[in-house]
Amino acid sequence: HGTGTTLGDPIEAQALLATYGRGRSPERPLWLGSLKSNIGHAMAAAGVGGVIKMVMALRHGVLPKTLHVDEPTHQVDWSSGAVELLMEARSWPDVERARRAGVSAFGISGTNAHVVLEQAPVVEQPVREGGDAGGVVPWVVSARSDVALREQAARLAEQVTALPGVSPADVAAVFVFPGQGAQWVGMARELVEQSPVFAEALAECGRAFEGLVDWSLDEALGDEVLLARVDVVQPVLFAVMVSLAAVWRSVGVEPAAVVGHSQGEIAAACVAGAL
């Protein structure tokens, strides 16, 4: 809590002072923050909420300011140890050792859980040719029933076993093109700016549409009214999907198969070379 209630907060603060505050240099105090200042009393979610907040603090290198506090509570003897409230946000840079944070969750009648988080070591992941950076990749399998799904998975496992040397990323590279409903206003705008391959493929689609429609592809991507029209959203989604496929291919991901639903079938046929 940090400050606020006259009963619970002093108990928590005194516990932290006694555990972490004694024997510390005043120049390097334990900095005390509060999830409660952000979202109020989180009850059973307080612990996991505090963990999320501190993981983000570690990631961004910032100790966030405690909100709604003008001064530390007078119900706590702050002189008994080196613990200070985060009255302002502070930078949390890398030091000679791993950065650590303690998260306390106080429940009903003083029930308490405490976890110490430590900055994870940086692990260099080897980069494979084809743009695969390692890690977990999904093998997407679908079927009409639980039984059929298990049979599909068994066939996939049998096929992979028969192909020695195939990586999980190789198996996962099958392109799936969805039907209408995958769109949102402003989609692809950032990718146009970031990926020359995507931008050129999208521009090629725009040139193919010219003379056939009364709108421009670039305009439609950010127009909620236009995207609500079926005759607009389907060719727009087609353009985005074939352009995404061009990006994947540009980094070496070449599918062994493609599949599509609704107008995604047209995109799949185009990417496969049938159209």
PDB file of C-alpha atoms in Angstrom, residues 1-2 33-43 45-54 66-67 103-104:
ATOM      1  CA  HIS A   1       0.000   0.000   0.000  1.00  0.00           C
ATOM      2  CA  GLY A   2       2.753   2.477   0.876  1.00  0.00           C
ATOM      3  CA  GLY A  33       5.759   1.286  -4.628  1.00  0.00           C
ATOM      4  CA  SER A  34       2.121   0.255  -4.740  1.00  0.00           C
ATOM      5  CA  LEU A  35      -0.174  -1.485  -7.211  1.00  0.00           C
ATOM      6  CA  LYS A  36      -3.102  -0.307  -5.115  1.00  0.00           C
ATOM      7  CA  SER A  37      -2.321   3.280  -6.098  1.00  0.00           C
ATOM      8  CA  ASN A  38      -2.922   2.302  -9.734  1.00  0.00           C
ATOM      9  CA  ILE A  39      -6.076   0.204  -9.665  1.00  0.00           C
ATOM     10  CA  GLY A  40      -7.400   0.218  -6.107  1.00  0.00           C
ATOM     11  CA  HIS A  41      -7.904  -2.866  -3.956  1.00  0.00           C
ATOM     12  CA  ALA A  42      -7.300  -5.784  -6.309  1.00  0.00           C
ATOM     13  CA  MET A  43      -8.214  -8.504  -3.776  1.00  0.00           C
ATOM     14  CA  ALA A  45      -5.487 -10.371  -8.150  1.00  0.00           C
ATOM     15  CA  ALA A  46      -3.151  -8.146  -6.102  1.00  0.00           C
ATOM     16  CA  GLY A  47      -0.244 -10.572  -6.191  1.00  0.00           C
ATOM     17  CA  VAL A  48      -0.268 -11.305  -9.901  1.00  0.00           C
ATOM     18  CA  GLY A  49      -0.975  -7.622 -10.605  1.00  0.00           C
ATOM     19  CA  GLY A  50       2.094  -6.641  -8.607  1.00  0.00           C
ATOM     20  CA  VAL A  51       4.191  -9.204 -10.464  1.00  0.00           C
ATOM     21  CA  ILE A  52       3.029  -7.803 -13.823  1.00  0.00           C
ATOM     22  CA  LYS A  53       3.825  -4.248 -12.729  1.00  0.00           C
ATOM     23  CA  MET A  54       7.345  -5.157 -11.598  1.00  0.00           C
ATOM     24  CA  THR A  66       3.273   5.841  -6.554  1.00  0.00           C
ATOM     25  CA  LEU A  67       0.079   7.728  -7.309  1.00  0.00           C
ATOM     26  CA  VAL A 103       6.208  -8.262  -4.441  1.00  0.00           C
ATOM     27  CA  SER A 104       3.998  -8.636  -1.358  1.00  0.00           C
TER      28      SER A 104
END
